[in-house]
């Protein structure tokens, strides 16, 4: 199953408490909470390019399944991480105590990030 495509954010849960927990400034949280971000994913075998555009902020990450890559987090911090694939539709990584799962089902991507007992969930549809 290929992740390649453009996806528009449909809904999100726990955006504000999660962004506070990872240290995003309050003004950025307020600006970002109602913006429908667009995610563009290009998959070439085990190589991925992910671009998330939220208003004027653009977050770009490139990684290869099973190899250490530098990933830019939502708060702008760059960290080393290894992304694994589970089955043929789930990307899983752990970064600084946070677990990230991106699951593709048909034209819907569900991205769940868990930090301690706080879970942030985003649902995006292919456009």
PDB file of C-alpha atoms in Angstrom:
ATOM      1  CA  UNK A   1       0.000   0.000   0.000  1.00  0.00           C
ATOM      2  CA  UNK A   2       1.483   3.362  -0.991  1.00  0.00           C
ATOM      3  CA  UNK A   3       1.308   6.373   1.288  1.00  0.00           C
ATOM      4  CA  UNK A   4       1.997   8.740  -1.654  1.00  0.00           C
ATOM      5  CA  UNK A   5      -0.555  11.548  -1.885  1.00  0.00           C
ATOM      6  CA  UNK A   6      -1.805  14.831  -0.440  1.00  0.00           C
ATOM      7  CA  UNK A   7      -3.949  14.759   2.682  1.00  0.00           C
ATOM      8  CA  UNK A   8      -5.984  17.518   4.335  1.00  0.00           C
ATOM      9  CA  UNK A   9      -6.536  17.590   8.081  1.00  0.00           C
ATOM     10  CA  UNK A  10     -10.163  16.725   8.927  1.00  0.00           C
ATOM     11  CA  UNK A  11     -10.098  16.587  12.725  1.00  0.00           C
ATOM     12  CA  UNK A  12      -7.747  16.546  15.693  1.00  0.00           C
ATOM     13  CA  UNK A  13      -8.034  15.720  19.396  1.00  0.00           C
ATOM     14  CA  UNK A  14      -5.972  17.129  22.305  1.00  0.00           C
ATOM     15  CA  UNK A  15      -4.043  19.607  20.114  1.00  0.00           C
ATOM     16  CA  UNK A  16      -3.615  22.324  22.773  1.00  0.00           C
ATOM     17  CA  UNK A  17      -2.590  20.155  25.767  1.00  0.00           C
ATOM     18  CA  UNK A  18      -0.205  18.108  23.597  1.00  0.00           C
ATOM     19  CA  UNK A  19       1.490  21.165  22.064  1.00  0.00           C
ATOM     20  CA  UNK A  20       1.893  22.653  25.564  1.00  0.00           C
ATOM     21  CA  UNK A  21       3.459  19.373  26.748  1.00  0.00           C
ATOM     22  CA  UNK A  22       6.106  19.439  23.981  1.00  0.00           C
ATOM     23  CA  UNK A  23       6.915  23.073  24.736  1.00  0.00           C
ATOM     24  CA  UNK A  24       5.291  24.982  21.875  1.00  0.00           C
ATOM     25  CA  UNK A  25       4.693  28.673  22.774  1.00  0.00           C
ATOM     26  CA  UNK A  26       1.078  29.641  23.517  1.00  0.00           C
ATOM     27  CA  UNK A  27       0.858  32.104  20.591  1.00  0.00           C
ATOM     28  CA  UNK A  28       1.905  29.381  18.119  1.00  0.00           C
ATOM     29  CA  UNK A  29      -0.613  26.963  19.644  1.00  0.00           C
ATOM     30  CA  UNK A  30      -3.439  29.500  19.251  1.00  0.00           C
ATOM     31  CA  UNK A  31      -2.415  30.317  15.649  1.00  0.00           C
ATOM     32  CA  UNK A  32      -2.137  26.658  14.648  1.00  0.00           C
ATOM     33  CA  UNK A  33      -5.147  25.106  16.334  1.00  0.00           C
ATOM     34  CA  UNK A  34      -7.755  25.976  13.697  1.00  0.00           C
ATOM     35  CA  UNK A  35      -5.623  25.722  10.545  1.00  0.00           C
ATOM     36  CA  UNK A  36      -6.376  22.812   8.224  1.00  0.00           C
ATOM     37  CA  UNK A  37      -2.862  21.572   7.530  1.00  0.00           C
ATOM     38  CA  UNK A  38      -1.965  19.779   4.293  1.00  0.00           C
ATOM     39  CA  UNK A  39       0.372  16.785   4.419  1.00  0.00           C
ATOM     40  CA  UNK A  40       2.125  15.631   1.262  1.00  0.00           C
ATOM     41  CA  UNK A  41       3.778  12.217   1.327  1.00  0.00           C
ATOM     42  CA  UNK A  42       6.022  10.806  -1.372  1.00  0.00           C
ATOM     43  CA  UNK A  43       6.944   7.146  -0.918  1.00  0.00           C
ATOM     44  CA  UNK A  44       9.621   5.494  -3.045  1.00  0.00           C
ATOM     45  CA  UNK A  45      10.029   1.956  -1.734  1.00  0.00           C
ATOM     46  CA  UNK A  46      11.436   2.395   1.807  1.00  0.00           C
ATOM     47  CA  UNK A  47      12.222   6.101   1.315  1.00  0.00           C
ATOM     48  CA  UNK A  48       9.713   8.721   2.436  1.00  0.00           C
ATOM     49  CA  UNK A  49       9.482  12.483   2.022  1.00  0.00           C
ATOM     50  CA  UNK A  50       6.850  14.110   4.212  1.00  0.00           C
ATOM     51  CA  UNK A  51       5.932  17.806   3.940  1.00  0.00           C
ATOM     52  CA  UNK A  52       3.350  19.247   6.334  1.00  0.00           C
ATOM     53  CA  UNK A  53       2.168  22.794   5.590  1.00  0.00           C
ATOM     54  CA  UNK A  54       0.257  24.565   8.373  1.00  0.00           C
ATOM     55  CA  UNK A  55      -0.428  28.163   7.366  1.00  0.00           C
ATOM     56  CA  UNK A  56       3.018  29.685   6.737  1.00  0.00           C
ATOM     57  CA  UNK A  57       4.882  26.950   8.656  1.00  0.00           C
ATOM     58  CA  UNK A  58       6.347  24.136   6.566  1.00  0.00           C
ATOM     59  CA  UNK A  59       7.785  21.017   8.218  1.00  0.00           C
ATOM     60  CA  UNK A  60       9.802  18.707   5.937  1.00  0.00           C
ATOM     61  CA  UNK A  61      11.193  15.323   6.888  1.00  0.00           C
ATOM     62  CA  UNK A  62      12.882  12.604   4.863  1.00  0.00           C
ATOM     63  CA  UNK A  63      13.550   9.125   6.181  1.00  0.00           C
ATOM     64  CA  UNK A  64      14.197   5.555   5.119  1.00  0.00           C
ATOM     65  CA  UNK A  65      12.407   2.688   6.905  1.00  0.00           C
ATOM     66  CA  UNK A  66      14.742   0.989   9.408  1.00  0.00           C
ATOM     67  CA  UNK A  67      17.539   3.590   9.124  1.00  0.00           C
ATOM     68  CA  UNK A  68      18.408   6.367  11.555  1.00  0.00           C
ATOM     69  CA  UNK A  69      17.315   9.758  10.205  1.00  0.00           C
ATOM     70  CA  UNK A  70      17.188  13.305  11.486  1.00  0.00           C
ATOM     71  CA  UNK A  71      13.550  14.257  12.074  1.00  0.00           C
ATOM     72  CA  UNK A  72      12.285  17.768  12.798  1.00  0.00           C
ATOM     73  CA  UNK A  73       9.661  17.679  15.529  1.00  0.00           C
ATOM     74  CA  UNK A  74       6.548  19.877  15.779  1.00  0.00           C
ATOM     75  CA  UNK A  75       8.408  22.269  18.112  1.00  0.00           C
ATOM     76  CA  UNK A  76      11.256  22.723  15.598  1.00  0.00           C
ATOM     77  CA  UNK A  77      13.721  20.521  17.491  1.00  0.00           C
ATOM     78  CA  UNK A  78      15.774  18.135  15.335  1.00  0.00           C
ATOM     79  CA  UNK A  79      16.234  14.623  16.711  1.00  0.00           C
ATOM     80  CA  UNK A  80      17.583  11.269  15.504  1.00  0.00           C
ATOM     81  CA  UNK A  81      14.933   8.597  15.032  1.00  0.00           C
ATOM     82  CA  UNK A  82      14.361   5.262  13.307  1.00  0.00           C
ATOM     83  CA  UNK A  83      10.984   4.812  11.592  1.00  0.00           C
ATOM     84  CA  UNK A  84       9.743   1.215  11.293  1.00  0.00           C
ATOM     85  CA  UNK A  85       6.912  -0.150   9.177  1.00  0.00           C
ATOM     86  CA  UNK A  86       4.384  -2.513  10.719  1.00  0.00           C
ATOM     87  CA  UNK A  87       2.385  -4.487   8.180  1.00  0.00           C
ATOM     88  CA  UNK A  88       2.059  -2.502   4.954  1.00  0.00           C
ATOM     89  CA  UNK A  89       0.130   0.506   6.265  1.00  0.00           C
ATOM     90  CA  UNK A  90       1.627   1.642   9.586  1.00  0.00           C
ATOM     91  CA  UNK A  91       4.694   3.820  10.301  1.00  0.00           C
ATOM     92  CA  UNK A  92       5.938   3.711  13.892  1.00  0.00           C
ATOM     93  CA  UNK A  93       8.707   5.643  15.650  1.00  0.00           C
ATOM     94  CA  UNK A  94       9.715   6.670  19.167  1.00  0.00           C
ATOM     95  CA  UNK A  95      11.358  10.027  19.813  1.00  0.00           C
ATOM     96  CA  UNK A  96      12.250  11.502  23.208  1.00  0.00           C
ATOM     97  CA  UNK A  97       9.667   9.445  25.089  1.00  0.00           C
ATOM     98  CA  UNK A  98       6.964  10.092  22.491  1.00  0.00           C
ATOM     99  CA  UNK A  99       5.484   7.318  20.352  1.00  0.00           C
ATOM    100  CA  UNK A 100       4.232   8.256  16.890  1.00  0.00           C
ATOM    101  CA  UNK A 101       2.015   5.979  14.777  1.00  0.00           C
ATOM    102  CA  UNK A 102       0.849   6.935  11.280  1.00  0.00           C
ATOM    103  CA  UNK A 103      -1.710   4.518   9.865  1.00  0.00           C
ATOM    104  CA  UNK A 104      -3.128   4.532   6.337  1.00  0.00           C
ATOM    105  CA  UNK A 105      -6.579   3.034   5.747  1.00  0.00           C
ATOM    106  CA  UNK A 106      -7.879   3.631   2.223  1.00  0.00           C
ATOM    107  CA  UNK A 107      -7.890   7.423   1.743  1.00  0.00           C
ATOM    108  CA  UNK A 108      -7.607   8.231   5.456  1.00  0.00           C
ATOM    109  CA  UNK A 109      -4.425   8.744   7.459  1.00  0.00           C
ATOM    110  CA  UNK A 110      -4.655   8.636  11.247  1.00  0.00           C
ATOM    111  CA  UNK A 111      -1.609  10.038  13.042  1.00  0.00           C
ATOM    112  CA  UNK A 112      -1.480   9.327  16.781  1.00  0.00           C
ATOM    113  CA  UNK A 113       1.249  10.716  19.046  1.00  0.00           C
ATOM    114  CA  UNK A 114       1.473   9.623  22.670  1.00  0.00           C
ATOM    115  CA  UNK A 115       3.545  11.328  25.356  1.00  0.00           C
ATOM    116  CA  UNK A 116       3.068   9.804  28.811  1.00  0.00           C
ATOM    117  CA  UNK A 117      -0.706   9.555  29.280  1.00  0.00           C
ATOM    118  CA  UNK A 118      -1.472  12.323  26.748  1.00  0.00           C
ATOM    119  CA  UNK A 119      -2.565  11.305  23.228  1.00  0.00           C
ATOM    120  CA  UNK A 120      -2.814  13.688  20.262  1.00  0.00           C
ATOM    121  CA  UNK A 121      -4.771  12.325  17.305  1.00  0.00           C
ATOM    122  CA  UNK A 122      -5.061  13.801  13.791  1.00  0.00           C
ATOM    123  CA  UNK A 123      -7.246  12.405  11.014  1.00  0.00           C
ATOM    124  CA  UNK A 124      -6.537  13.502   7.421  1.00  0.00           C
ATOM    125  CA  UNK A 125      -8.244  12.583   4.134  1.00  0.00           C
ATOM    126  CA  UNK A 126      -6.632  12.225   0.700  1.00  0.00           C
ATOM    127  CA  UNK A 127      -7.407  15.193  -1.577  1.00  0.00           C
TER     128      UNK A 127
END
